Coordinates of C-alpha atoms in Angstrom, one line a residue:
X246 CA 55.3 -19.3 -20.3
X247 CA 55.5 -17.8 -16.8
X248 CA 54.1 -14.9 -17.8
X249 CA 51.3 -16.3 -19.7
X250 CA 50.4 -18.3 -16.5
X251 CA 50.4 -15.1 -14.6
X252 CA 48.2 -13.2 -17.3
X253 CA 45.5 -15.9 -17.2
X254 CA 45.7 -16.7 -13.3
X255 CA 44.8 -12.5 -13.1
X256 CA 42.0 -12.5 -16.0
X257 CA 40.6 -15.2 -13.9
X258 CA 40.8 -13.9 -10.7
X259 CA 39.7 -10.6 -11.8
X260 CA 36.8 -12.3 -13.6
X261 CA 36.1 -14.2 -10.1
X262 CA 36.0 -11.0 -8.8
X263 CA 33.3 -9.0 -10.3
X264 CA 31.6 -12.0 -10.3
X265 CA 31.4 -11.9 -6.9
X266 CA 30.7 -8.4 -6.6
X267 CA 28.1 -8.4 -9.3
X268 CA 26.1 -9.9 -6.6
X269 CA 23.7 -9.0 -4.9
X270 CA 24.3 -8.8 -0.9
X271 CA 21.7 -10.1 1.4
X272 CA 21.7 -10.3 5.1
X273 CA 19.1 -10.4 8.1
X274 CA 19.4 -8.2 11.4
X275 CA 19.0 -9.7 14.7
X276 CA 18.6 -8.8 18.5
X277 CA 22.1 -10.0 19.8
X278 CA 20.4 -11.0 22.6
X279 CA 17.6 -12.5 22.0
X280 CA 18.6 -13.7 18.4
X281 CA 14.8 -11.7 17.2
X282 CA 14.5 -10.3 13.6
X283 CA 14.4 -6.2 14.0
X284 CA 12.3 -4.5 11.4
X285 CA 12.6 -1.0 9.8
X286 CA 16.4 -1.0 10.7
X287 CA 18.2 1.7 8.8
X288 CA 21.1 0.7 6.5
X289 CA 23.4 3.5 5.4
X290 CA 25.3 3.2 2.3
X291 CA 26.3 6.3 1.4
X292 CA 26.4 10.2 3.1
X293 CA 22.7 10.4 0.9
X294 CA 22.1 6.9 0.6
X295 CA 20.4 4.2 2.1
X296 CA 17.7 1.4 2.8
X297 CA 15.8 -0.2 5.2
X298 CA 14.9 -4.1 6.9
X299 CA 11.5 -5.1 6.5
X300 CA 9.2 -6.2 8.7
X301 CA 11.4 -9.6 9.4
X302 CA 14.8 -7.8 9.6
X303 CA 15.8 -8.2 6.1
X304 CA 17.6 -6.4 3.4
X305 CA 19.2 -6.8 -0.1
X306 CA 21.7 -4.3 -1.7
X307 CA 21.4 -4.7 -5.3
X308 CA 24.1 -5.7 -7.7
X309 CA 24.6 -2.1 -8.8
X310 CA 24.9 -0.3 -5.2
X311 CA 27.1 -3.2 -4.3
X312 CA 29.4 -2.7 -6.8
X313 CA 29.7 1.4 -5.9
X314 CA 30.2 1.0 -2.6
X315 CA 33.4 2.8 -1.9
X316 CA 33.0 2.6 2.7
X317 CA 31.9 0.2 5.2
X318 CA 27.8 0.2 5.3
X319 CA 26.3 1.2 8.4
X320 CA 23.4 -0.6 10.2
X321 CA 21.3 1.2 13.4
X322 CA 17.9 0.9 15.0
X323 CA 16.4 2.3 17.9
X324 CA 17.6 1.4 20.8
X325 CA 20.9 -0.5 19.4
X326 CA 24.5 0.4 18.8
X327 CA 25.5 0.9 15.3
X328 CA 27.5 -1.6 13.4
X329 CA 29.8 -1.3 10.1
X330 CA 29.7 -3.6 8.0
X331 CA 31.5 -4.7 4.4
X332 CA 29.4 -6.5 2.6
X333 CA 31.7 -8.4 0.6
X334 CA 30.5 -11.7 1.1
X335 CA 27.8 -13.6 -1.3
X336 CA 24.8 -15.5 0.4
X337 CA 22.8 -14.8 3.3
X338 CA 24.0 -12.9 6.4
X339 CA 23.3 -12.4 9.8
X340 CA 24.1 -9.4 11.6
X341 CA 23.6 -8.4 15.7
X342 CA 23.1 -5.3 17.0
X343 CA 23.6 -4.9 20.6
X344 CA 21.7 -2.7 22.5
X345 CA 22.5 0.9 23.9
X346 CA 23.1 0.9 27.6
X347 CA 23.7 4.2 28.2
X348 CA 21.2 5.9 31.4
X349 CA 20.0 8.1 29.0
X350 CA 17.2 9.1 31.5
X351 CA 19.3 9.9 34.8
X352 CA 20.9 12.2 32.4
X353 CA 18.2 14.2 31.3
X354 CA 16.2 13.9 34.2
X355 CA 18.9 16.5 35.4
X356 CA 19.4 18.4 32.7
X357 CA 16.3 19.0 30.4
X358 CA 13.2 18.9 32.5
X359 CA 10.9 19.5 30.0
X360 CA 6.8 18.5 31.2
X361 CA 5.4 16.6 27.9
X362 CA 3.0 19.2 27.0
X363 CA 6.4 21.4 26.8
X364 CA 7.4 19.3 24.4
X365 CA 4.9 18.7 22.5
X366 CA 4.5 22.3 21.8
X367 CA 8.4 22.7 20.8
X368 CA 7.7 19.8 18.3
X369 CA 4.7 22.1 16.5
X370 CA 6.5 25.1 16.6
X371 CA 9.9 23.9 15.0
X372 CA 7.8 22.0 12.4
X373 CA 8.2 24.3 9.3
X374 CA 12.1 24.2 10.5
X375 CA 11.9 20.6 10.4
X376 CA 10.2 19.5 7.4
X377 CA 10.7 22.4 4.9
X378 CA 8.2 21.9 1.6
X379 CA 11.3 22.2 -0.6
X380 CA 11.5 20.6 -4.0
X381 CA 13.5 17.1 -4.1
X382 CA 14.5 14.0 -6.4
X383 CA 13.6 11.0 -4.6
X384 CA 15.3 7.5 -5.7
X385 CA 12.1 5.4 -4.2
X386 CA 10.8 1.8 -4.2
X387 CA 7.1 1.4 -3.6
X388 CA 4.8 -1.6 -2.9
X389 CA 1.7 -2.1 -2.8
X390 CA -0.4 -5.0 -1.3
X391 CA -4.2 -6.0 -1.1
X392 CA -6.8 -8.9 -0.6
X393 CA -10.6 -8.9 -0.7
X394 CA -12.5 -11.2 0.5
X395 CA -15.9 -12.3 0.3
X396 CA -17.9 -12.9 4.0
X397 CA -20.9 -13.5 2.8
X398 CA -22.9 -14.2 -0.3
X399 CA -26.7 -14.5 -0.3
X400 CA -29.0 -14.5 -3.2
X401 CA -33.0 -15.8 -2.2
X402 CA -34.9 -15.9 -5.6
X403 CA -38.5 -14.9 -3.9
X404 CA -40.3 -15.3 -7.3
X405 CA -39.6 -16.1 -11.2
X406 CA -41.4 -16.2 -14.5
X407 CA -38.0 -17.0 -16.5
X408 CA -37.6 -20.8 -16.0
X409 CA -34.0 -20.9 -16.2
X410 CA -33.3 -17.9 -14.1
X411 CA -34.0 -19.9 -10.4
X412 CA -33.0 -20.5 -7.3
X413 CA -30.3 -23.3 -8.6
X414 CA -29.5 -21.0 -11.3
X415 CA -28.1 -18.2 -8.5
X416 CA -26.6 -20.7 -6.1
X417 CA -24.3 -21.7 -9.0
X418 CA -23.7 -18.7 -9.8
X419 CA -22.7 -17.8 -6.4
X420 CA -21.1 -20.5 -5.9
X421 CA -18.6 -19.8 -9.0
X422 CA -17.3 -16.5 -7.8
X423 CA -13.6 -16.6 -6.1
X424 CA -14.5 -15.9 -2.3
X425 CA -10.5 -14.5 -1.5
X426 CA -8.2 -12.5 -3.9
X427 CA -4.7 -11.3 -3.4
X428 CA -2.6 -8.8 -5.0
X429 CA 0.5 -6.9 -5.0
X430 CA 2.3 -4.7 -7.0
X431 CA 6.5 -3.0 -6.9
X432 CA 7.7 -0.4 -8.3
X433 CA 11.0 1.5 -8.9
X434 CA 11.9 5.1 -10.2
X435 CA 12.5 8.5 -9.2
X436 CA 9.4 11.1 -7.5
X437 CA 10.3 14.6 -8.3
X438 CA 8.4 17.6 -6.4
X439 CA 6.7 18.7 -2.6
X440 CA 3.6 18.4 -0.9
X441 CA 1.7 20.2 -3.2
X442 CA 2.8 19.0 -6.4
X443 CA 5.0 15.5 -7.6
X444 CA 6.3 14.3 -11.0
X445 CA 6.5 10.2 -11.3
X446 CA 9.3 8.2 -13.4
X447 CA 8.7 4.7 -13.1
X448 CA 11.9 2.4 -14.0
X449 CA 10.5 -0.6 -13.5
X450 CA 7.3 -2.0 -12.3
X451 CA 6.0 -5.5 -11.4
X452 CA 2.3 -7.2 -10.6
X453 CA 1.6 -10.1 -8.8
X454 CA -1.6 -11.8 -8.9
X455 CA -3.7 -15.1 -10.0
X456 CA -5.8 -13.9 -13.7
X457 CA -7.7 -16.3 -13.1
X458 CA -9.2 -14.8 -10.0
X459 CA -8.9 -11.6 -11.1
X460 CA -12.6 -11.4 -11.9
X461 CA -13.9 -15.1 -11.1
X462 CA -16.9 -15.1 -11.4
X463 CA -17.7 -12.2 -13.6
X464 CA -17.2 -13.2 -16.8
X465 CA -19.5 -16.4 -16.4
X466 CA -22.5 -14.3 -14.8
X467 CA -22.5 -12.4 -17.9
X468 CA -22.5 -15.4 -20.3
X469 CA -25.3 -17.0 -18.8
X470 CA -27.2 -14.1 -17.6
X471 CA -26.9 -13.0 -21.3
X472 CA -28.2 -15.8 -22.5
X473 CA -30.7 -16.2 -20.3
X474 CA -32.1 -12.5 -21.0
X475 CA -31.5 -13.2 -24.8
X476 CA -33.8 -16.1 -25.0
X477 CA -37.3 -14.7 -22.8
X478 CA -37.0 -11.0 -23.5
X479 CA -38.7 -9.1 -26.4
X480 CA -37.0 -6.7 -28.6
X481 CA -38.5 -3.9 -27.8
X482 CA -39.4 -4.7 -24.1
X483 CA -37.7 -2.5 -21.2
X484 CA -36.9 -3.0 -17.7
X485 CA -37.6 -1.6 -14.3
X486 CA -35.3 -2.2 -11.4
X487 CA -36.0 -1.6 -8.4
X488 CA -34.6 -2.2 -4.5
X489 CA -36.5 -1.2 -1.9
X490 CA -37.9 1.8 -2.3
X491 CA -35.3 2.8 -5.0
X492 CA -36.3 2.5 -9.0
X493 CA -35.2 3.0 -12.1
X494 CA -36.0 2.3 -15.9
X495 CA -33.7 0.9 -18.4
X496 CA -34.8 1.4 -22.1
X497 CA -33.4 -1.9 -24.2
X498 CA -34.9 -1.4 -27.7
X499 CA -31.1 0.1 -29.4
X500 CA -29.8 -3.2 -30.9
X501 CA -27.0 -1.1 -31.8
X502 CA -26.2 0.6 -28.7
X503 CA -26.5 -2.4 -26.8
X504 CA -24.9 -4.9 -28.9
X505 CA -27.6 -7.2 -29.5
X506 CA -29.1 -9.1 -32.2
X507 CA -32.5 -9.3 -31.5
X508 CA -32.5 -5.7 -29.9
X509 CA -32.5 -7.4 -26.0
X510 CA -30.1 -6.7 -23.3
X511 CA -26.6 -7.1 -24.1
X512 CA -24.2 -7.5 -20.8
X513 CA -20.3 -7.6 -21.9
X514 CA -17.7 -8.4 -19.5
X515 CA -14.4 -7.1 -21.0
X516 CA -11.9 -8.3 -18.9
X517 CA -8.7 -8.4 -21.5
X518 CA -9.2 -4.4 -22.0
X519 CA -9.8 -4.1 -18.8
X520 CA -6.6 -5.3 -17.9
X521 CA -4.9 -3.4 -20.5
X522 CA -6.3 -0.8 -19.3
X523 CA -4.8 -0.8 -15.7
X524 CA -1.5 -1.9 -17.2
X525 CA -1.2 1.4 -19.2
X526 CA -2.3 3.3 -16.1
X527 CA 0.6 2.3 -13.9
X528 CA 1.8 5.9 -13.2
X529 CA -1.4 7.2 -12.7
X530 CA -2.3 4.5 -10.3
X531 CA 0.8 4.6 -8.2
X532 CA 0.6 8.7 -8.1
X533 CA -3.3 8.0 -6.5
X534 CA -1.7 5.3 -4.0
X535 CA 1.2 8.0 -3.2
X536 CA -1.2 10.4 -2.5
X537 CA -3.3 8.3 0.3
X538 CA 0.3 7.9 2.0
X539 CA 0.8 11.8 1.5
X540 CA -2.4 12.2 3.6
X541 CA -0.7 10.7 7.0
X542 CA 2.2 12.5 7.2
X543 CA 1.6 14.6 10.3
X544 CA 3.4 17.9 9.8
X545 CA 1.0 18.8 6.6
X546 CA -2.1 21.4 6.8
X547 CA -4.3 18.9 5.7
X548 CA -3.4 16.1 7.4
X549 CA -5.6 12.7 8.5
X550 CA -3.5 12.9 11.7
X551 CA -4.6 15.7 14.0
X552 CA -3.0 14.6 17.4
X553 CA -0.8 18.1 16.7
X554 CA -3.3 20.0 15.3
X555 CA -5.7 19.3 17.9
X556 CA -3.2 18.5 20.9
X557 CA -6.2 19.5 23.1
X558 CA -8.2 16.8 22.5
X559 CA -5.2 13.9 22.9
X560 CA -3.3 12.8 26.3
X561 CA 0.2 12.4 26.0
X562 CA 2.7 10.2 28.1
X563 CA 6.5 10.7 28.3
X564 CA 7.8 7.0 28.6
X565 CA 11.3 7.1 28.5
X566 CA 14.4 8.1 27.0
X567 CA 16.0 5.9 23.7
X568 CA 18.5 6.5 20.7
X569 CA 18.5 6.9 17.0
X570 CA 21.5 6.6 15.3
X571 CA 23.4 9.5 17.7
X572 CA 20.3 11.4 18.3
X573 CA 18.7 10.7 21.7
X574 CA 14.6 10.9 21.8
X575 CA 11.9 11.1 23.8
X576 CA 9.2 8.5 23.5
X577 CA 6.0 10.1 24.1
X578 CA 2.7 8.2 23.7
X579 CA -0.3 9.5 22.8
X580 CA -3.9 8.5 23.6
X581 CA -7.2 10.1 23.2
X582 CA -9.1 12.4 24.9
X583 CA -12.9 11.5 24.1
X584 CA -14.0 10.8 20.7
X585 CA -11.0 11.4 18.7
X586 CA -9.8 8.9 16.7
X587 CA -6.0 7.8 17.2
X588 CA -3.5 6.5 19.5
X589 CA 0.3 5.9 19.1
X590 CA 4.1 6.6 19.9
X591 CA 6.1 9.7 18.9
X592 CA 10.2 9.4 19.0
X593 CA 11.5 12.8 19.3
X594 CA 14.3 14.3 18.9
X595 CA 15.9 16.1 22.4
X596 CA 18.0 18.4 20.5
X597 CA 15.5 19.8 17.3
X598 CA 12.3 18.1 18.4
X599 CA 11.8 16.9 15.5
X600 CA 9.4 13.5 15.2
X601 CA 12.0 10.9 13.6
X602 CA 9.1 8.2 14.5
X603 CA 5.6 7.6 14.4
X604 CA 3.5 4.9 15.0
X605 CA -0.4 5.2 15.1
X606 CA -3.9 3.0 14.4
X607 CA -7.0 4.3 14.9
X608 CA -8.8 3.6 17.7
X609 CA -12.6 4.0 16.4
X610 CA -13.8 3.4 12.9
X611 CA -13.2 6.5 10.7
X612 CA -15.6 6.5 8.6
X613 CA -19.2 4.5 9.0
X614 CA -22.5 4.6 6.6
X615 CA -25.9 2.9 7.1
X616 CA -28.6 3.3 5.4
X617 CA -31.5 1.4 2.8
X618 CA -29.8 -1.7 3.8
X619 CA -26.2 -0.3 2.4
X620 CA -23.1 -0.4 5.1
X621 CA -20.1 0.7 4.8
X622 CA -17.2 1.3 7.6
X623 CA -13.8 2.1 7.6
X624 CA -12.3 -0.3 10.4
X625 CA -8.1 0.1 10.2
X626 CA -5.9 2.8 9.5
X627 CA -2.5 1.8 11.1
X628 CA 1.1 3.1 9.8
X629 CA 4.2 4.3 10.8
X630 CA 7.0 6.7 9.4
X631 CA 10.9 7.4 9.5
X632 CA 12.6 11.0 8.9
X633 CA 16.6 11.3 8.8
X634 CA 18.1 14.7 9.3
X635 CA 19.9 15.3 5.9
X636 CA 23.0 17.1 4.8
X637 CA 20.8 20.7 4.6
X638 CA 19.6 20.3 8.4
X639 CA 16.0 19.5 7.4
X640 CA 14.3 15.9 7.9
X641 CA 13.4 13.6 4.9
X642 CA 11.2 10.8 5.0
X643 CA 13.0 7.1 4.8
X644 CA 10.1 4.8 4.9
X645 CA 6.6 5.0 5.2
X646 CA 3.6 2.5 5.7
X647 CA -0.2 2.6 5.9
X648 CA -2.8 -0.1 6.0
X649 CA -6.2 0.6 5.0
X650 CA -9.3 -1.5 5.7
X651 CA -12.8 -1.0 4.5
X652 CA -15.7 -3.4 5.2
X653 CA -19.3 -3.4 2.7
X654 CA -22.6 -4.9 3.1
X655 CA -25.5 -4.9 1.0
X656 CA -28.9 -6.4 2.2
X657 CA -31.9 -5.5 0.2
X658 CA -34.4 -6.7 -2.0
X659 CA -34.1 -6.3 -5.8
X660 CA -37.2 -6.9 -8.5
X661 CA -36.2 -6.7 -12.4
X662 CA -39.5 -6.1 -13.9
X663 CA -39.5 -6.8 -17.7
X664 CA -42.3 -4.6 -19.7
X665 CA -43.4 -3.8 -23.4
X666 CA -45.1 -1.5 -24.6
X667 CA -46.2 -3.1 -27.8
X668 CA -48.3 -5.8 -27.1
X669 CA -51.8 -6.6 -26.3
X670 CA -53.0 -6.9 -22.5
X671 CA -50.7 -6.5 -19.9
X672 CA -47.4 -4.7 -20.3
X673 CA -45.4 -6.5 -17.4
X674 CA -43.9 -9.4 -19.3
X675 CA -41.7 -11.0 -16.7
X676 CA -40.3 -10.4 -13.5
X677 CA -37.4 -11.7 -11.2
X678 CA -37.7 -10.9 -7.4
X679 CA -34.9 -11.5 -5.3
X680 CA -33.0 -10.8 -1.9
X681 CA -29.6 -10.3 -1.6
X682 CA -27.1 -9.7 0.8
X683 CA -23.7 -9.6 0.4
X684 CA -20.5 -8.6 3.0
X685 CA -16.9 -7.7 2.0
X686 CA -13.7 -7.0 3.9
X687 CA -10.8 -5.5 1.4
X688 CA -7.4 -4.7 2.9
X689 CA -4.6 -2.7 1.7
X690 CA -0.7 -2.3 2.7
X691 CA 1.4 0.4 0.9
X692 CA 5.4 1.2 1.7
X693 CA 7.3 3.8 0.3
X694 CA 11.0 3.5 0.9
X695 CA 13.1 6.2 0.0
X696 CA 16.7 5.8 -0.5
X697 CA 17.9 8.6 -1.8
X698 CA 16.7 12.3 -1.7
X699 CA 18.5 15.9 -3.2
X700 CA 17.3 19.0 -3.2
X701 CA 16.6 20.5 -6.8
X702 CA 15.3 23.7 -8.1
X703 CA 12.6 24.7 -10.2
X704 CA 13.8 24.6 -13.4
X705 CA 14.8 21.3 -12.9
X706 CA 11.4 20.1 -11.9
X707 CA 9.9 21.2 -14.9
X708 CA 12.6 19.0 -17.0
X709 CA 11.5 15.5 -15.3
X710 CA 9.1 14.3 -17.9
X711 CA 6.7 11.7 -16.5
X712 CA 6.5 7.9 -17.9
X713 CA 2.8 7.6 -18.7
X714 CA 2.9 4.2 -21.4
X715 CA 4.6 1.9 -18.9
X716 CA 3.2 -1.3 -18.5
X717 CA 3.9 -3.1 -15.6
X718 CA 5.3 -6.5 -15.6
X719 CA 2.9 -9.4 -15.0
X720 CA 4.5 -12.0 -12.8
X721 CA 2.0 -15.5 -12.2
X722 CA 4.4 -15.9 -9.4
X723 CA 7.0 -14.4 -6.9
X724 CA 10.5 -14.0 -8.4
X725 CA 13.8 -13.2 -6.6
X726 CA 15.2 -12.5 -10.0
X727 CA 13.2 -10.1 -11.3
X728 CA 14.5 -7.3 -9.0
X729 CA 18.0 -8.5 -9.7
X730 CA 20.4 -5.6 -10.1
X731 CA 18.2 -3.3 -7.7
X732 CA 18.2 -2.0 -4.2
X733 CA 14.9 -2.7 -2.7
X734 CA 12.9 -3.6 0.6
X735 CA 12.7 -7.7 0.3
X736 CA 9.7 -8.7 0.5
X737 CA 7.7 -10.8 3.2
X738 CA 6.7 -14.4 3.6
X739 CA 3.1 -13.9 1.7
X740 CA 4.6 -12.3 -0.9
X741 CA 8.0 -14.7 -1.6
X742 CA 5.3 -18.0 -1.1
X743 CA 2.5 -16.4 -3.6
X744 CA 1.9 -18.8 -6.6
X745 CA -1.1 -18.8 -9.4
X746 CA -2.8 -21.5 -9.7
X747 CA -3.3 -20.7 -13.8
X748 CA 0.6 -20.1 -14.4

């Protein structure tokens, strides 16, 4: 009997047991001082290994990891002394990080007077040292998040011989489309290649958004504009368009082309393939979205950020001395010099000078177009990066972030002139005149977090075979479950307090 007792109390224990580890570990990092959240904090799991806190000091270590962790887990940011951790216990966590005190500056004050423009040019000449263009296997997570939203919407209906198609008619219209739309996306896999050249397998990908907004207002347009168009216009009539000084002639007399019954204009708003459509594509997509992050990392030929390339043109500033992990930097800020186009902060390394941070935003629009009542301007483009030295003396990136923000306006007349050619008298059946003018702000976040990268050869780039049929899942609302299992960046308040309204 004794021994029975012992046999169950141990399957029950050991049960309890990896239980408990089969959970997933989540703490936040603080300030020990002043008890504030630190963001981008780098978590070490392993010799290759790792993660990073997000923007409010959090991070999660997925069921898996957990449950391989054979050492302590090791948690730095700038400025901070390290701290091991074993991250044993279930539930929320909150761990302090003391700052460094160390007179880093007395120190090299004395022994590496380097002027800034010194070191600056150390930086570009060690760069091909640095960050080689060597083929890897990247373990990433990458999310993605967006919102457009409507500023202005304006349609004046100048003149009408349709009845139906009025000035109430547009107002209702305009009044139907969704005015703000949000949207975000995760992902998980592995991203094979260099600069020049990646390979993308997706394990596991998620969408968040409200359908129902998705295209508000769209579908309904068509519907009634369709029916509108249906019921005044001749079968073999045709239409001229024009806006402003700009025209064009569409030819509606192809019942079969255009889907029509009586040969009129047929306007089809497909929204289900549509969304298939960009389901299928989730590879594809993500590949385009790594790319645009591709673009702003600094040490690459063709590079949006040129405060290296053209050093001439920018000022720099040496702050002050700090620490990453056991490397000690220089914090160099960087401003420009007339009409170029960024400022920011470089961390550099005092023994490699290698960049192991960047922050930048662009002070100036980018990009700006104005013309036949068409605007367009790119307004923000803001990020920041983190490198690690790996085990081959190289750097590789650990997290990366960019926000993009476009605005578009449209002010200009429009006239839909309905004609026939087969009928007696006058060959201008109907027309619609009307001025619009509508203004849009879309913005975009994307992170890539990397938490493990190896070097591989060539041969075993061309094995990875990328996923191309993977649909992503579609999730109405946040769900802390979903990712269960996996080692990501947590999410942020927007995203965790998202919810449809047509769950």
């Amino acid at each position: 009997m004794t021994a029975l007792i012992k046999f169950i109390l141990t399957l029950l224990i050991g049960t309890y047991a990896a239980a408990a580890v089969a959970q997933s570990f989540n703490a936040t990092v603080h300030d020990a001082r002043t008890n504030e959240p630190i963001p981008f904090a780098t978590v070490k799991l392993s010799k290759n290994t790792g993660t990073i806190t997000n923007e409010e000091g959090i991070f999660t270590i997925g069921e898996r990891k957990l449950a391989s962790l054979k050492d302590s887990v090791y948690i730095s940011s700038m400025g901070y002394e390290e701290v091991a951790i074993l991250p044993k216990k279930v539930g929320d966590t909150i761990i302090k990080l003391k700052v460094k005190t160390n007179e880093l500056e007395n120190v090299f004050l004395t022994n590496n007077p380097l002027e800034v423009e010194d070191i600056i040019a150390r930086v570009k000449e060690n760069i091909a040292t640095n960050y080689p263009n060597t083929l890897t296997e990247k373990k990433i997570f990458f999310r993605q998040s967006a919102s457009n939203t409507m500023d202005k919407m304006d349609v004046e209906v100048e003149k009408t011989t349709i009845p139906e198609f009025n000035q109430a008619f547009m107002d209702s219209l305009v009044g139907a489309v969704e005015k703000k739309s949000d949207y975000y996306s995760e992902s998980v896999g592995t991203l094979a290649g260099n600069y020049n050249k990646q390979k993308l397998v997706i394990d596991k990908a998620a969408k968040l958004y409200d359908k129902s907004k998705k295209d508000v207002g769209v579908e309904s347009f068509g519907k009634r504009l369709e029916e509108i168009v249906e019921k005044n216009v001749k079968a073999d009539s045709y239409f001229k368009i024009k806006s402003g000084i700009i025209g064009t002639t569409i030819e509606v007399d192809d019942s079969t082309k255009m889907g029509s019954s009586n040969g009129g204009l047929k306007i089809e708003v497909d929204t289900e393939q549509e969304e298939n459509d960009k389901e299928q594509a989730i590879t594809a997509s993500i590949k385009s979205d790594l790319s645009d992050l591709f673009e702003a990392m600094f040490y690459k030929e063709d590079t949006k950020l040129d405060f290296l390339t053209k050093s001439n043109r920018y000022h720099f500033t040496k702050r002050e001395f700090t620490s990453i992990g056991d490397a000690i930097v220089y914090v160099i800020d960087f401003v420009p010099k007339g009409r170029k186009d960024f400022k920011g902060t470089l961390y550099i390394n005092t023994e490699d000078y290698a960049v192991m941070r960047l922050e930048y935003e662009n002070v100036r629009k980018l990009s700006s177009f104005g013309m036949f009542g068409i605007s367009y301007k790119k307004y923000l483009y803001r990020g920041k990066s983190i490198y690690a030295k790996d085990e081959n003396g190289g750097y590789s990136l650990q997290y990366m972030e960019l926000e993009d923000g476009e605005k578009v306006g449209i002010d200009r007349p429009l006239k839909i002139i309905e004609k026939n050619k087969n009928v007696a008298g006058r060959r201008k059946q109907n027309e619609v005149a009307m001025e619009i003018e509508f203004a849009t702000t879309s913005y975009s976040k994307k992170e890539l977090v990397v938490f493990n990268s190896v070097v591989i050869d060539e041969p075993a780039y061309k094995n990875v075979t990328e996923s191309e049929e993977l649909e992503a899942t579609y999730l109405p609302n946040y769900d802390p479950n979903f990712w269960k299992g996996y080692t990501i960046v947590e999410p942020n308040a927007a995203i965790q307090s998202f919810k449809s309204e047509s769950k």
